[in-house]
Coordinates of C-alpha atoms in Angstrom, one line a residue:
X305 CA 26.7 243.5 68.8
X306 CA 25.3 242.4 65.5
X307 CA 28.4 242.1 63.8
X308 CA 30.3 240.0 66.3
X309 CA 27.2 237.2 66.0
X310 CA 28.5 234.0 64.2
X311 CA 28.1 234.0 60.2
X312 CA 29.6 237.6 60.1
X313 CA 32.4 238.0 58.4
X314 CA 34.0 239.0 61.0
X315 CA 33.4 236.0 63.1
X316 CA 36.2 233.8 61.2
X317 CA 38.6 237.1 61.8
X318 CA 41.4 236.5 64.5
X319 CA 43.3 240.0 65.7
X320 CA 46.9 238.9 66.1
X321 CA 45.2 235.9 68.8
X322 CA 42.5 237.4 70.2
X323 CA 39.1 236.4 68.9
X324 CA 36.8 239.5 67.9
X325 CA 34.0 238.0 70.1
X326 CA 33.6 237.5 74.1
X327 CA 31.5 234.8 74.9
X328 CA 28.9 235.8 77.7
X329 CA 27.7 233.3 80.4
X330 CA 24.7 233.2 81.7
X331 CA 24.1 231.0 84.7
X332 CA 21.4 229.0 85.5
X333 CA 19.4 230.8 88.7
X334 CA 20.5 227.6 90.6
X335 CA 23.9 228.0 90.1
X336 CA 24.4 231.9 89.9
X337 CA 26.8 233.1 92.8
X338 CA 26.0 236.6 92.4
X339 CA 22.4 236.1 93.2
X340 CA 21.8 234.3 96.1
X341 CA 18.1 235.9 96.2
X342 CA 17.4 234.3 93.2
X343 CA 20.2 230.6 94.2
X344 CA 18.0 230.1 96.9
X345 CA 15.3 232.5 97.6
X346 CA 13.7 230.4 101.0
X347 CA 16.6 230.4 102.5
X348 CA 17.2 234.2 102.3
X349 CA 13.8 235.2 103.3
X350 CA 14.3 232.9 105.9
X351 CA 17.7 234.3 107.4
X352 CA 16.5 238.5 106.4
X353 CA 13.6 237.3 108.8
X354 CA 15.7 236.0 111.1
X355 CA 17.5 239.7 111.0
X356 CA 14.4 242.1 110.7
X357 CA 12.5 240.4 113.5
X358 CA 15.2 242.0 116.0
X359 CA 13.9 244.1 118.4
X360 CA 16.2 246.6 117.8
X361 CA 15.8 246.3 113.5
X362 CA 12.2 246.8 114.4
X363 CA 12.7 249.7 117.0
X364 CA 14.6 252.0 114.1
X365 CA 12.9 250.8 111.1
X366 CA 9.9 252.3 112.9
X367 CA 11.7 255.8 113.1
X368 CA 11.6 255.9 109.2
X369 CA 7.8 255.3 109.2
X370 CA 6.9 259.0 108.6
X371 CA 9.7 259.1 106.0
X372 CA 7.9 256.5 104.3
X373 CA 5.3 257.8 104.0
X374 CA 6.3 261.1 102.6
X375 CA 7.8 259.0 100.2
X376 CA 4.7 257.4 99.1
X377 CA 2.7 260.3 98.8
X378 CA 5.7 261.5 95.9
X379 CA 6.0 257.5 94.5
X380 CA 2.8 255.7 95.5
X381 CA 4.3 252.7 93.6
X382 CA 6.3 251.8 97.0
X383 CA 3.1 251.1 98.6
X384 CA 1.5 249.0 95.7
X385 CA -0.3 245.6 96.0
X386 CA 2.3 242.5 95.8
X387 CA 5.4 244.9 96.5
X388 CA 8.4 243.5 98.5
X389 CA 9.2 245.5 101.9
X390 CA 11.5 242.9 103.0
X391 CA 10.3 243.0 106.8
X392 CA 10.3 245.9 109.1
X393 CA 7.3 248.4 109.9
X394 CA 7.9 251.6 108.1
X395 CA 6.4 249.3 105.6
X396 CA 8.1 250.1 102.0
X397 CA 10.6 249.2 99.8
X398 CA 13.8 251.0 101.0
X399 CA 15.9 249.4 97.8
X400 CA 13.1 250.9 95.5
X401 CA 13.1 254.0 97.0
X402 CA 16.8 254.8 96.8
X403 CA 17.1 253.2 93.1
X404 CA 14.9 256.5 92.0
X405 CA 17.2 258.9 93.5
X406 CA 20.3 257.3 92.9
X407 CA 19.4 256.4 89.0
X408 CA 17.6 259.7 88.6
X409 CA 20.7 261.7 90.1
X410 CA 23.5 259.7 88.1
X411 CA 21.4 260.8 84.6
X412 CA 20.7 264.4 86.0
X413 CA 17.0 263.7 85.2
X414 CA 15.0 265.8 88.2
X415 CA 13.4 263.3 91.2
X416 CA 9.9 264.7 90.1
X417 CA 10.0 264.1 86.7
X418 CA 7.8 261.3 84.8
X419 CA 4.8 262.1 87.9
X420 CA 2.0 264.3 88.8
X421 CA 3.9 266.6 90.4
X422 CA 6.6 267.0 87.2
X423 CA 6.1 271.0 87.1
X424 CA 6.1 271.5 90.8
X425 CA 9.3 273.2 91.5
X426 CA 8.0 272.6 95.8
X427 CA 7.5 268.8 95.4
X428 CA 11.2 268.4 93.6
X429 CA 12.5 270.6 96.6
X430 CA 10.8 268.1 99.2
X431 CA 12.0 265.1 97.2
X432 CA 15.6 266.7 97.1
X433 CA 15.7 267.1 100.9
X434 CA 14.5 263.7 101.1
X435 CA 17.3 262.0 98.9
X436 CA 19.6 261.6 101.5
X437 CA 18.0 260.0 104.4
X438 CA 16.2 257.4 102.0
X439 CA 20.0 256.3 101.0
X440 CA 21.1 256.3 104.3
X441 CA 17.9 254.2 105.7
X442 CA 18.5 252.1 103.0
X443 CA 22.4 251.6 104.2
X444 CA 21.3 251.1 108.1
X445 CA 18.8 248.7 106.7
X446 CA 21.6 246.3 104.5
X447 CA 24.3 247.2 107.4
X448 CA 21.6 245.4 109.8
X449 CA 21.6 242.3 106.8
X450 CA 25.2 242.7 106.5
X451 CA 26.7 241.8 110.2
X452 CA 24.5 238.8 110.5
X453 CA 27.1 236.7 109.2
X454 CA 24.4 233.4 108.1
X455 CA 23.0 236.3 105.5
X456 CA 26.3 237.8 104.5
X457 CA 28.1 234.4 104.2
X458 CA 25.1 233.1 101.8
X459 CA 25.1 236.4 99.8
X460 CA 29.1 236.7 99.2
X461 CA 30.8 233.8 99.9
X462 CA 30.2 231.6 96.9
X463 CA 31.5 234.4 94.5
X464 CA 34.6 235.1 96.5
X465 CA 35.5 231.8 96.9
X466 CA 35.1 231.5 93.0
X467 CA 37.5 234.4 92.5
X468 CA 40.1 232.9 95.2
X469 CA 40.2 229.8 93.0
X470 CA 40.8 231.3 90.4
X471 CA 43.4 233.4 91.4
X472 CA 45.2 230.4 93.0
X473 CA 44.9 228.7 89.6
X474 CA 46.4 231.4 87.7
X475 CA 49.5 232.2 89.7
X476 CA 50.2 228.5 88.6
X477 CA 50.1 229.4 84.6
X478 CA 53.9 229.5 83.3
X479 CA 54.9 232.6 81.5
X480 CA 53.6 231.7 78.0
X481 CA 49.7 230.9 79.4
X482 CA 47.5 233.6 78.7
X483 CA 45.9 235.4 82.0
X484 CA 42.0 235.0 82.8
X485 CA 39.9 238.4 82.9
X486 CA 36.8 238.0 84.3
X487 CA 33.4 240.5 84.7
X488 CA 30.4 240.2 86.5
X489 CA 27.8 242.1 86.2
X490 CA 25.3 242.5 89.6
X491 CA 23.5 244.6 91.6
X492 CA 24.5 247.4 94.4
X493 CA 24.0 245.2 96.9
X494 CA 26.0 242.4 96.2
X495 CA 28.7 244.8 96.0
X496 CA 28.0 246.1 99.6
X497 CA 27.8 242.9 100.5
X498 CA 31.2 241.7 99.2
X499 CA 32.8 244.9 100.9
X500 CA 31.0 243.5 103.9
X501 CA 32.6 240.1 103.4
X502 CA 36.0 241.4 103.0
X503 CA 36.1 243.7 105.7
X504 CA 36.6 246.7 104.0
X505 CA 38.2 249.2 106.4
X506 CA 35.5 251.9 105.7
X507 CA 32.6 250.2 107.1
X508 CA 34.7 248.2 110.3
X509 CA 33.4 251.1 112.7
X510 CA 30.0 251.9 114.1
X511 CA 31.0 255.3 115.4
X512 CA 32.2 257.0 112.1
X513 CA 30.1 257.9 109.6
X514 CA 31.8 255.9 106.9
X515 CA 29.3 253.1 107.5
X516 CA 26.6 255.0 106.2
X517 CA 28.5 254.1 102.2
X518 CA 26.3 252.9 99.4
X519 CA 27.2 251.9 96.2
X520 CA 27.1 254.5 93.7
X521 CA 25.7 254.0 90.0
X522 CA 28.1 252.1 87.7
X523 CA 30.2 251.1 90.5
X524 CA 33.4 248.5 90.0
X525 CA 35.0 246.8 92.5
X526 CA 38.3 245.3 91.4
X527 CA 40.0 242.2 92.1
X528 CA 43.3 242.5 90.6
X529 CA 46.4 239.5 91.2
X530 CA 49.7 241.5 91.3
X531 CA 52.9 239.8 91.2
X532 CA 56.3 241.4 93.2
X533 CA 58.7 240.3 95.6
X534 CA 58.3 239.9 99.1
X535 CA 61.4 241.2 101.4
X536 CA 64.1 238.9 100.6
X537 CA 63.6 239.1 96.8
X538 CA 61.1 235.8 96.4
X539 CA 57.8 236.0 94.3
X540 CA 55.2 237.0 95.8
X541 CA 51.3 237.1 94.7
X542 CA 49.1 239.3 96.3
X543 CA 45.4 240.8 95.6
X544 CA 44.8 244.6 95.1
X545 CA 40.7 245.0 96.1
X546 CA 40.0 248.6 93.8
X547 CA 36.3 250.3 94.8
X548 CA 36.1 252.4 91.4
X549 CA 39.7 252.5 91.0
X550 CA 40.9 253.5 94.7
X551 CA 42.2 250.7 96.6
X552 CA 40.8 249.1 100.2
X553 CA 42.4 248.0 102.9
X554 CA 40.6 244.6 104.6
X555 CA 40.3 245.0 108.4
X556 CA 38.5 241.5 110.4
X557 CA 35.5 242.1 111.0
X558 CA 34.1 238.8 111.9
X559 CA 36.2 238.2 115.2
X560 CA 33.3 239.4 117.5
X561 CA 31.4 236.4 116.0
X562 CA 34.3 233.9 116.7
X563 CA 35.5 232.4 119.6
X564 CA 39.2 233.8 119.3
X565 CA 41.8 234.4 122.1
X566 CA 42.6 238.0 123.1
X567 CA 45.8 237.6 121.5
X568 CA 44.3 237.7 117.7
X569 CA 43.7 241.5 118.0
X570 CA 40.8 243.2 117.3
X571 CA 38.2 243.1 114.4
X572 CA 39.8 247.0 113.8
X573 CA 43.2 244.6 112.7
X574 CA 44.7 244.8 108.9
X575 CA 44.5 241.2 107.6
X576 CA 46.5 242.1 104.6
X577 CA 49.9 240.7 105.5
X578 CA 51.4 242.3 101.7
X579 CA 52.6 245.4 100.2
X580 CA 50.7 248.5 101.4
X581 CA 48.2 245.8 103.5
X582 CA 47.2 244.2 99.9
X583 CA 46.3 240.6 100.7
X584 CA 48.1 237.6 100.2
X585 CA 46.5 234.6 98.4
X586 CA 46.6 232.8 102.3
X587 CA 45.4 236.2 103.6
X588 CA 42.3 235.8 101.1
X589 CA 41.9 232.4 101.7
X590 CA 41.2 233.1 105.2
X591 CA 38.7 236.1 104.7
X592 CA 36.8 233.6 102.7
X593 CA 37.3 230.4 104.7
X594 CA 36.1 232.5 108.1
X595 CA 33.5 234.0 106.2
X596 CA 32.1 230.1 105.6
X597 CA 33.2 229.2 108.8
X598 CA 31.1 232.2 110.7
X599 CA 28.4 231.9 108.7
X600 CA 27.9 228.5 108.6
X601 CA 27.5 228.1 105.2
X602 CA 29.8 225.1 105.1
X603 CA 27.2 223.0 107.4
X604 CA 24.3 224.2 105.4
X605 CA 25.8 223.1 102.3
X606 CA 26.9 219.0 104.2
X607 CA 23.3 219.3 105.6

């Protein structure tokens, strides 16, 4: 990046009219709507409590206990003094746990490698057959987070109702105006949690495996303003939602927390009233205004 700092000759450059430089923002923790863990960190551990308290979060949790422990004896930092289990008795770090298989798999570096047991072809086996139920621990774990709708309104709300005003602002810019582009830059589980926000279609249903999703390494998720004509030939705006490039379809998934009349439909129902169930900017509006409804973010934020 050195030669895009100010004082480079390039610096004073314009290509055609795009500067040769991207400025980077970088929020104060008190105002950073990606991190609500860091925004307001009493309040979170306050409302993860709330959720890993339940009798049935501490009833599974407990199931993973021997897990955990295997997992220790391999990576005895997940037990270490001052560590973060975020509630539950099996008594480790779940996010921890999963970061070293899913990091270690994305570079194709082997789960053993960098410990005492580097050159012991049985303790990479036992780590390898232990990959998968750490990630899908993990997912149960968040899911639990996720479906409290106090937690997951905190997490995602802010950020998605910064990217609905901003798409409402731009579909006001005449022709001539020059169209934002936004990136963030955040963790896997703020992306889970925004998929949880929106209603993704894929994680609507407890019976289907689908649920058991986590974010892979260097994931994207996509909001994309498209402009096209609705069925009598007027402009129409929706949003395209991309999960590394392949589109989602929004499903509500916060009517079993509302008080709604029978004749709404079911949280299984495509809120997407565009183009191949793409949303409209009202349609978006109203997955983010429930989600501050439900969650009671709104009367958090007046008190």
């Amino acid at each position: 990046m050195s030669s895009l700092m100010p004082g480079d000759p390039l610096s004073d450059m314009q290509i055609g009219n795009i500067a040769p430089y991207v400025d980077v923002q970088v929020r104060d923790r008190t105002t950073d709507n990606l991190n609500a863990f860091d925004r307001n960190p009493e309040l979170i551990e306050t409302l993860v409590t709330e959720v890993v308290s339940a009798e049935n979060f501490l009833k599974n949790d407990a199931k993973a206990a021997g897990l955990a422990a295997r997992l220790a004896n391999f990576l005895p930092g997940l037990v270490r003094p001052g560590r973060k289990t975020f509630g539950g008795p099996s008594g480790i770090n779940w996010v921890e746990a999963a970061d070293h298989f899913v990091c270690r798999a994305s570079h194709g570096v082997r789960f053993s490698r960098f410990s005492e047991f580097e050159n012991d072809s049985a303790a990479e086996k036992l780590l390898e057959a232990m990959e998968y139920q750490t990630i899908l621990h993990l997912a149960w774990r968040f899911r639990q987070w996720y479906q409290y709708p106090p937690l997951l309104a905190e997490i995602a709300a802010p950020v998605l109702r910064e990217v609905i005003e901003e798409v409402k602002e731009t579909t006001e810019l005449e022709l001539q105006d020059r169209r934002p582009f936004f990136v963030y830059s955040c963790h896997d589980v703020t992306i889970l949690a925004l998929l949880y926000a929106l209603g993704a279609d894929f994680l609507a249903d407890d019976e289907k495996g689908n649920w058991r999703y986590w974010p892979e390494y260097g994931s994207t998720l996509i909001f994309e303003l498209v402009r096209t004509k609705d069925e009598i030939g007027r402009t129409l705006h929706v949003v395209r939602v991309l999960l590394n490039g392949k589109p989602i379809r929004v499903v509500n998934m916060l009517d079993q927390h509302e008080d709604t009349d029978s004749s709404s439909g079911s949280k299984h129902d495509y809120v997407g009233q565009g183009p191949m169930n793409m949303l409209t900017i009202a349609c978006f509006e109203k997955v983010v205004s429930n989600l501050e409804t439900v969650g009671g973010i709104l009367h958090r934020s007046a008190s």
